[in-house]
Coordinates of C-alpha atoms and ligand atoms in Angstrom, one line a residue:
X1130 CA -58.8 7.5 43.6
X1131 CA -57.2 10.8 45.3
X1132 CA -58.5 12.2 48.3
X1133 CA -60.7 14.9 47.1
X1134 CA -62.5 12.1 45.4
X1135 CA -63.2 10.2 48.6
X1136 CA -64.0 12.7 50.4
X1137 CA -66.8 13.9 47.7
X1138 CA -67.6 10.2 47.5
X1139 CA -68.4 9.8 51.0
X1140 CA -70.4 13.0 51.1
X1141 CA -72.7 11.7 48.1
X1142 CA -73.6 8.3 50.5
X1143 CA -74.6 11.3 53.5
X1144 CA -76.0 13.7 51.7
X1145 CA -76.3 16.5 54.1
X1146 CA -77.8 19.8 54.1
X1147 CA -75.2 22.6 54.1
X1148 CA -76.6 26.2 53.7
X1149 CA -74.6 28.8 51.2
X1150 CA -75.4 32.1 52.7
X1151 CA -73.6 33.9 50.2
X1152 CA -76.2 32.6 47.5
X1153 CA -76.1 35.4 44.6
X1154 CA -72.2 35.2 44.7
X1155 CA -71.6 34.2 41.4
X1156 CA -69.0 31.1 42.3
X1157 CA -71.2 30.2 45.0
X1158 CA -73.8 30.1 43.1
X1159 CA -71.6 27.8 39.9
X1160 CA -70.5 25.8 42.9
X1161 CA -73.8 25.2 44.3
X1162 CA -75.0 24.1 40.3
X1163 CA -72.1 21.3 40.6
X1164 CA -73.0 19.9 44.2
X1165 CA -76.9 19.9 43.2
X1166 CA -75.3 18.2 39.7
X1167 CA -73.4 15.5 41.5
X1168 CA -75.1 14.9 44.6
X1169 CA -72.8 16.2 46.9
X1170 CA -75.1 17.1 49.5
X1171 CA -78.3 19.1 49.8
X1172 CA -78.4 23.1 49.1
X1173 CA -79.9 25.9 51.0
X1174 CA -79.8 29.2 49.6
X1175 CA -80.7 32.0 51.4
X1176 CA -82.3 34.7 49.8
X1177 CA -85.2 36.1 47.4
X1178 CA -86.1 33.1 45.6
X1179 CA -86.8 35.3 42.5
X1180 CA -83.4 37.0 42.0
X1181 CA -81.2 33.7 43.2
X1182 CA -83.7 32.1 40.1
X1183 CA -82.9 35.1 37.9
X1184 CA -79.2 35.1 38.3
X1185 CA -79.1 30.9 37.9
X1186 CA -81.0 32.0 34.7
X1187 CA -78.2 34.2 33.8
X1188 CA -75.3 32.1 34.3
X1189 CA -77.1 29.1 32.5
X1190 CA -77.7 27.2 35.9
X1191 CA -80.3 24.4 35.6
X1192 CA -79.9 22.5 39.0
X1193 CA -80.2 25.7 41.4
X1194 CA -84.4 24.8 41.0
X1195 CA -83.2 21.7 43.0
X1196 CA -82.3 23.9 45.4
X1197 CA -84.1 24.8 49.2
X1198 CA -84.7 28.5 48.8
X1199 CA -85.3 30.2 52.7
X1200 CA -85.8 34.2 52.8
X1201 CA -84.5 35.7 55.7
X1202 CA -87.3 37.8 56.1
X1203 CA -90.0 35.4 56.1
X1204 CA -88.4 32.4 56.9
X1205 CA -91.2 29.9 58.8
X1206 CA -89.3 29.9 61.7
X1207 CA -87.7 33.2 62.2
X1208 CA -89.5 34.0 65.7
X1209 CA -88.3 30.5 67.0
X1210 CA -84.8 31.5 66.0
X1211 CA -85.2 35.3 67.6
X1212 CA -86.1 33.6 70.9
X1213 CA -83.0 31.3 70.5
X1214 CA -80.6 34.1 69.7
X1215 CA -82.1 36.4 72.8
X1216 CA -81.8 32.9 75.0
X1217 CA -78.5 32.3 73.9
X1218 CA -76.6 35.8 74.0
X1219 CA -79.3 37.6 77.4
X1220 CA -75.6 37.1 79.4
X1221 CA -74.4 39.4 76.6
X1222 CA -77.6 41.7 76.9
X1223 CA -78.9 41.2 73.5
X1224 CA -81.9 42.7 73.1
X1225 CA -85.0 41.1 70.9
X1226 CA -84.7 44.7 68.3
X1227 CA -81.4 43.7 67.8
X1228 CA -81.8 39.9 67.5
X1229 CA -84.6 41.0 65.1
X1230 CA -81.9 42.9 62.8
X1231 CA -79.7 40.4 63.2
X1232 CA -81.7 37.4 61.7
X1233 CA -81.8 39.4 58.2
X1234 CA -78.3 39.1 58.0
X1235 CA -78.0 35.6 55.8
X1236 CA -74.5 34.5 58.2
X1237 CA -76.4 34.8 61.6
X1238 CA -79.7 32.7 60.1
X1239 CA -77.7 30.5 58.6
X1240 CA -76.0 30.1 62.0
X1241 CA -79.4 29.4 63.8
X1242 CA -80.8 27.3 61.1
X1243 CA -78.0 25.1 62.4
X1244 CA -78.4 25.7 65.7
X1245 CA -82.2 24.6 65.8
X1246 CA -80.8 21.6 63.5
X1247 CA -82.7 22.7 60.1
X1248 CA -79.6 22.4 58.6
X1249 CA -76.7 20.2 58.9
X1250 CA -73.2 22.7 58.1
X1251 CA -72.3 26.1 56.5
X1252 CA -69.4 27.1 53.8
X1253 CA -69.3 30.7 53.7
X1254 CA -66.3 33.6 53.2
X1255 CA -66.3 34.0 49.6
X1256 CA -67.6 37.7 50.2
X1257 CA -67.7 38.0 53.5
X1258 CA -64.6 38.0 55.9
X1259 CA -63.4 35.4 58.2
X1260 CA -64.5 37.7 61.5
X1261 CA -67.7 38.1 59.8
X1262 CA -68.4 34.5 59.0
X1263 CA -67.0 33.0 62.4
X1264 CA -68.5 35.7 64.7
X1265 CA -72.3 34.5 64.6
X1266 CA -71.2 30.7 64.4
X1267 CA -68.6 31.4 68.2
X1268 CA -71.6 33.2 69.6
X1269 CA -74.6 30.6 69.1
X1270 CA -72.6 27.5 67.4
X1271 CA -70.6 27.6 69.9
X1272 CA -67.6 24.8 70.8
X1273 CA -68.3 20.8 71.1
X1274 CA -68.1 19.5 74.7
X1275 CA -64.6 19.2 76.1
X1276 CA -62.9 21.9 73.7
X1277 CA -62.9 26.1 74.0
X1278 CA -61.5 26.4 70.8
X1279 CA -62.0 26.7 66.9
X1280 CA -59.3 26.5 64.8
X1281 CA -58.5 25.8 61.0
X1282 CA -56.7 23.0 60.0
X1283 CA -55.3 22.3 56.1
X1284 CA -54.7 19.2 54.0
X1285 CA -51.4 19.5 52.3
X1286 CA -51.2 17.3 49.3
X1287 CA -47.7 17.1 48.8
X1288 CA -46.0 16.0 45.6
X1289 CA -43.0 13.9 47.7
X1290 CA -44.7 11.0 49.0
X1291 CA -41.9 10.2 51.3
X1292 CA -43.6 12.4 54.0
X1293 CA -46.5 12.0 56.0
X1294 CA -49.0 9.6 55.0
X1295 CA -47.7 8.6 51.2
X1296 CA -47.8 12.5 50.6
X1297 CA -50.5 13.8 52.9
X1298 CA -50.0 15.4 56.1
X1299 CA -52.3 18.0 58.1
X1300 CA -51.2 20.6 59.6
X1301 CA -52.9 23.0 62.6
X1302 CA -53.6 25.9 64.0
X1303 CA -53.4 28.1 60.2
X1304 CA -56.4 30.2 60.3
X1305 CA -57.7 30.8 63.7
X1306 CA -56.4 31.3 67.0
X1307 CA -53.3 34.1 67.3
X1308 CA -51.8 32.9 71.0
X1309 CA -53.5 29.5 72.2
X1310 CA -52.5 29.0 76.2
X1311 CA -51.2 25.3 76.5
X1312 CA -54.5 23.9 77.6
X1313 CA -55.7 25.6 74.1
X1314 CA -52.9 24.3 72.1
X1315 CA -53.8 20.7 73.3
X1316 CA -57.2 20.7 72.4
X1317 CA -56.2 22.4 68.9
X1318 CA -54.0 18.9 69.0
X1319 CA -56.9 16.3 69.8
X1320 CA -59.1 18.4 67.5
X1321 CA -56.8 17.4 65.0
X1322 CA -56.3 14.6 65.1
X1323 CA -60.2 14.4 65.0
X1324 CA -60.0 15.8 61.6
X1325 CA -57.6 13.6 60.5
X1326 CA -59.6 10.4 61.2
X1327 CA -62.9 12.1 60.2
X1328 CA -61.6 13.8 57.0
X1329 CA -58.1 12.3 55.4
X1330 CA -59.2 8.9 56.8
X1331 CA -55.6 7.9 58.0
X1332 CA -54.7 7.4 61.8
X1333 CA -52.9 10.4 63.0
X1334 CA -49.3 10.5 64.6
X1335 CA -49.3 14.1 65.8
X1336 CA -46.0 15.9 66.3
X1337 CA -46.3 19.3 68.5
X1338 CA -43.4 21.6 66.7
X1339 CA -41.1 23.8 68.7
X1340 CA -37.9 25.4 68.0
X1341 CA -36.3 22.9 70.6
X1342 CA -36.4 18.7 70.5
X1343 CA -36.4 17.1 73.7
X1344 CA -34.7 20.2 76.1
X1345 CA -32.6 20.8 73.4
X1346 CA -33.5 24.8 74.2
X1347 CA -34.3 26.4 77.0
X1348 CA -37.5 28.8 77.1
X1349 CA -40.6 29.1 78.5
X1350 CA -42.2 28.7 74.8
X1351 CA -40.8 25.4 74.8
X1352 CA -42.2 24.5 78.5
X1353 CA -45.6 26.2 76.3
X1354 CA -45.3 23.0 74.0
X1355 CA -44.2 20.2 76.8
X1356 CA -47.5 21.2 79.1
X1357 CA -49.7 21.1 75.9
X1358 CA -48.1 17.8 74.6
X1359 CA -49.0 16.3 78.3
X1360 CA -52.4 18.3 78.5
X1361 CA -53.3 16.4 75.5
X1362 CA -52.1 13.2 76.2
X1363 CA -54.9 13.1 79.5
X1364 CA -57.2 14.6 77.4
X1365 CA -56.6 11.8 75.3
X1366 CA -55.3 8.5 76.3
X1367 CA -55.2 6.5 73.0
X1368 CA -53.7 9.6 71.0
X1369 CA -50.3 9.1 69.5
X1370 CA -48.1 12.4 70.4
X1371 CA -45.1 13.5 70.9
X1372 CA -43.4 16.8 71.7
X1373 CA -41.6 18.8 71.8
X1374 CA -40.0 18.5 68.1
X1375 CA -38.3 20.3 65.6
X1376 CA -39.8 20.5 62.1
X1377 CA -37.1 17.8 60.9
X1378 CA -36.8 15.7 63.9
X1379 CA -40.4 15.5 63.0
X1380 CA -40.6 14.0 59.8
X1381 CA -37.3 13.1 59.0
X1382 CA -36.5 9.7 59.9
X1383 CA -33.1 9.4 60.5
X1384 CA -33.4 13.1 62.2
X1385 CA -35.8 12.2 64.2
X1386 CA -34.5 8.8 65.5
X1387 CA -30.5 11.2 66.0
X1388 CA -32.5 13.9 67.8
X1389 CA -35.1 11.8 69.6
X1390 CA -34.6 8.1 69.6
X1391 CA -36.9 7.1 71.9
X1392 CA -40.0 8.8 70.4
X1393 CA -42.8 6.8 68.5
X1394 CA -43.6 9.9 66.0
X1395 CA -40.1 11.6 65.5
X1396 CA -39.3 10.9 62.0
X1397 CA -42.6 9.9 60.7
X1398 CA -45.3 12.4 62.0
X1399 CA -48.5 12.9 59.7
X1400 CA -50.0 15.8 61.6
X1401 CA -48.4 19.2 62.5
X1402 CA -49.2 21.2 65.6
X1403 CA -47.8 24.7 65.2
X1404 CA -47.2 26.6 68.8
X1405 CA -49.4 29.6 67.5
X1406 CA -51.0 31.1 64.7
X1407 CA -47.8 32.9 63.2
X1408 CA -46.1 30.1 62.6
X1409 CA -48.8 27.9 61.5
X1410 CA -49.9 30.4 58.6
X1411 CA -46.6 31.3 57.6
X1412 CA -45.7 27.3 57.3
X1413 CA -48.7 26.0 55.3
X1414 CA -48.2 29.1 52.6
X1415 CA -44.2 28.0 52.6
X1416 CA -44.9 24.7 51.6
X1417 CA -48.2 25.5 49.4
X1418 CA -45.3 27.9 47.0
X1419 CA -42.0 26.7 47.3
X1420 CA -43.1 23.1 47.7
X1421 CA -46.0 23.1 45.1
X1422 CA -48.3 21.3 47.6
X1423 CA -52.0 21.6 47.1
X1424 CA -53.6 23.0 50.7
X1425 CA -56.9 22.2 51.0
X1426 CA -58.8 24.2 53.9
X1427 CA -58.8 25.7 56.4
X1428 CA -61.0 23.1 57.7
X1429 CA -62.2 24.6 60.9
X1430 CA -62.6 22.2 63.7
X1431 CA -63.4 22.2 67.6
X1432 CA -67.1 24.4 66.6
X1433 CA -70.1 21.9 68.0
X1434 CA -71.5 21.8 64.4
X1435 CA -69.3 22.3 61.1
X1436 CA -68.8 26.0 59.7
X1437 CA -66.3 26.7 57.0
X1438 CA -64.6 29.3 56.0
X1439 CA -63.5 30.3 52.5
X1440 CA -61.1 32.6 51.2
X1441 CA -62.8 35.4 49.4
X1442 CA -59.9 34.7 46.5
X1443 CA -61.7 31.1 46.1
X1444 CA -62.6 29.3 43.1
X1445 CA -65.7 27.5 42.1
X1446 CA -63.9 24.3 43.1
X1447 CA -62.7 25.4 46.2
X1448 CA -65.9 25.9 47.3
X1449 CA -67.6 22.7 46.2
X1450 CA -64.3 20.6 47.9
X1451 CA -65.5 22.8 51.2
X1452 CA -69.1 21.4 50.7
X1453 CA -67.5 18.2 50.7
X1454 CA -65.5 18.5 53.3
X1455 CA -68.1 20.1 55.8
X1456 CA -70.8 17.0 54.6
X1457 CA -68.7 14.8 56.0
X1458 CA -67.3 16.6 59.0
X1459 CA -71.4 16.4 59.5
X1460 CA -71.4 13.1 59.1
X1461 CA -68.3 11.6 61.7
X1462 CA -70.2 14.0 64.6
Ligands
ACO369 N1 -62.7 29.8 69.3 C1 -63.9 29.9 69.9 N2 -64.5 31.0 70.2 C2 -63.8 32.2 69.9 C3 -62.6 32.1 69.3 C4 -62.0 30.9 68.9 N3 -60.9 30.7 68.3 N4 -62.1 33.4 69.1 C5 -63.1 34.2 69.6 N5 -64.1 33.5 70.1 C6 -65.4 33.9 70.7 C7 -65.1 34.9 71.8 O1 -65.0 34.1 73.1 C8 -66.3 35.8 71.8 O2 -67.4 35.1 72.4 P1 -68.5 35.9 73.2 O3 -69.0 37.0 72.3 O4 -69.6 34.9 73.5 O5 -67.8 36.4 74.4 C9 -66.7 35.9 70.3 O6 -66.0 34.7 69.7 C10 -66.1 37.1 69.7 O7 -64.8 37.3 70.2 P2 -63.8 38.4 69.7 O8 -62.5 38.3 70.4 O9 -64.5 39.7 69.6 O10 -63.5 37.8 68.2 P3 -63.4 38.6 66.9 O11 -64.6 38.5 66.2 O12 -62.8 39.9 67.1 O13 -62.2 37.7 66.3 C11 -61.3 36.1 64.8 C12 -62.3 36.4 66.0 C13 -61.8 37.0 63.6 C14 -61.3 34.7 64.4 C15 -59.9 36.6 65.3 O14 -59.4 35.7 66.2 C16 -58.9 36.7 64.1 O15 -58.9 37.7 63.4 N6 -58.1 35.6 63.9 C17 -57.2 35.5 62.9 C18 -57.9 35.2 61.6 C19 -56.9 35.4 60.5 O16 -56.7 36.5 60.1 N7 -56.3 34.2 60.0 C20 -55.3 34.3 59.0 C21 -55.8 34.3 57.6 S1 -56.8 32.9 57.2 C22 -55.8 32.1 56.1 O17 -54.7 32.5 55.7 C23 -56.3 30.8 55.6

């Protein structure tokens, strides 16, 4: 069975409730039809229960009455979730008009539905971009204990299985952060390999990727990657890491053992931690074409409760492997 499987496997046996605020998108909507269908998790929809129903009608959709409907205006618990939101942001002096005007908007109550923990994860982004999907979930999500920042990771399912693990390796920061600091860039690692073991299910042998192996260059970008690759190694006793690497030194093996011999992850590493966000994004879309890999993500990771983030060119599958994938990052928490 391949990954994807698994992973919508296990979300059937956890059956979570992810919210859809996007609900009269039409692929949100298809995709919402298919994880009713299959069990994939619970559905929220937010909206007018009258037009969602109407626009199901249209496209044919019988599961969407399976459906939780909420309306944003007169959701049950909308005055709890002003006084949250006020609580939350009065450092930020947010007034209660604002935070009023605020809760109509579908992203920011389906932030707070989480929040208050009447729902269990969000996938959002198919019309909405990724500022406006990640803005409410940074300001009243927030980060879980011990990290200060979110970033995206991606499966690649590559077609050589020599690499990674048989074929699969992950590989962060793609989506997120621009310029993490080093204490950044070694939580983006333990976050990682978090995923890893929460979502591809293998144990992760992280490689933090420079344009130097071992002192082989000289710059302060490299001593960027060396203070990370310690930070994260306190942060994290039991982690297997290594850096700083070169792409090849990193999972080539006999590259890695001419390069650095005495490192445990040269030449077989299974997760990929990028220095920042250029390199990262530019990397994962590099392989995805010229390699032919399937990238699955960006899973975003280091939030306290699990909010994704599609790609507003997504497809109806794309969006119900998100589901998936945030069910079950509900699940390991
Ligand atoms: N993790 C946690 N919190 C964050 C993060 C982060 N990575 N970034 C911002 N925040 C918080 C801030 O601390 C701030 O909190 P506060 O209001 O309580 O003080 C709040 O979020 C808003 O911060 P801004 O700096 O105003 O964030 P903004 O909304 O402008 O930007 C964004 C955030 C949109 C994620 C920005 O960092 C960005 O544009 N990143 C690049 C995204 C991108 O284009 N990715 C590539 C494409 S995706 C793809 O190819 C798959």
């Amino acid at each position: 069975m391949d990954l994807l499987e698994n992973i919508k496997k296990s979300a059937i046996r956890h059956s979570k409730r992810i919210v859809l605020p996007e609900s009269l998108e039409e692929r949100t909507l298809k995709a919402a039809d298919i994880l009713l269908k299959e069990n994939i998790a619970k559905i929220i929809l937010t909206g007018d229960p009258a037009k969602i129903q109407e626009e199901a009608k249209k496209h044919g959709l019988s599961e969407i009455s399976r459906a939780e409907i909420v309306n944003p205006p007169d959701h049950p618990n909308k005055e709890k979730y002003i006084d949250m939101m006020v609580e939350i942001r009065k450092k930020k002096g947010l007034t209660r008009e604002e935070a009023e005007k605020l809760i109509e908007n579908p992203l920011y109550l389906a932030t707070l539905m989480i929040k208050a923990g009447d729902a269990d994860g969000e996938v959002a982004g198919a019309m909405n971009s990724t500022g406006d999907v990640l803005r409410p979930a940074f300001q009243y999500v927030k980060t879980m204990p011990g990290i200060s920042v979110v970033s995206g990771a991606f499966i690649m399912i590559l077609k050589d299985k020599e690499f990674g693990e048989e074929g699969l390796m992950i590989f962060a920061d793609c989506a997120v952060h621009p310029d993490p600091t080093e204490r950044e860039l070694a939580e983006i690692a333990v976050a990682t390999a978090r995923t890893t073991k929460a979502i591809a299910g293998f144990e992760p042998k992280v490689a933090m990727l420079s344009f130097s192996t071992k002192g082989s260059a000289k710059h302060e970008m490299v001593d960027k990657v060396v203070n990370a690759t310690n930070i994260a190694r306190e942060m994290e006793p039991e982690l297997k890491i290594d850096g700083e690497l070169q792409a090849d030194a990193a999972i080539v093996e006999k590259i890695g053992q001419s390069k650095a011999p005495d490192s445990k992850i040269a030449g077989n590493a299974n997760v990929l931690v990028f220095p920042n966000l250029e390199s990262g994004n530019i990397a994962y879309k590099l392989v995805q074409r010229l390699a032919h890999a399937e990238a699955v993500g960006p899973v975003l990771q280091g939030m306290a409760a699990p909010i994704n983030d599609l790609s507003r060119g997504c497809s109806v599958s794309d969006i119900v492997n998100l589901v998936a994938i945030t069910a079950n990052q509900a699940a390991s928490r």
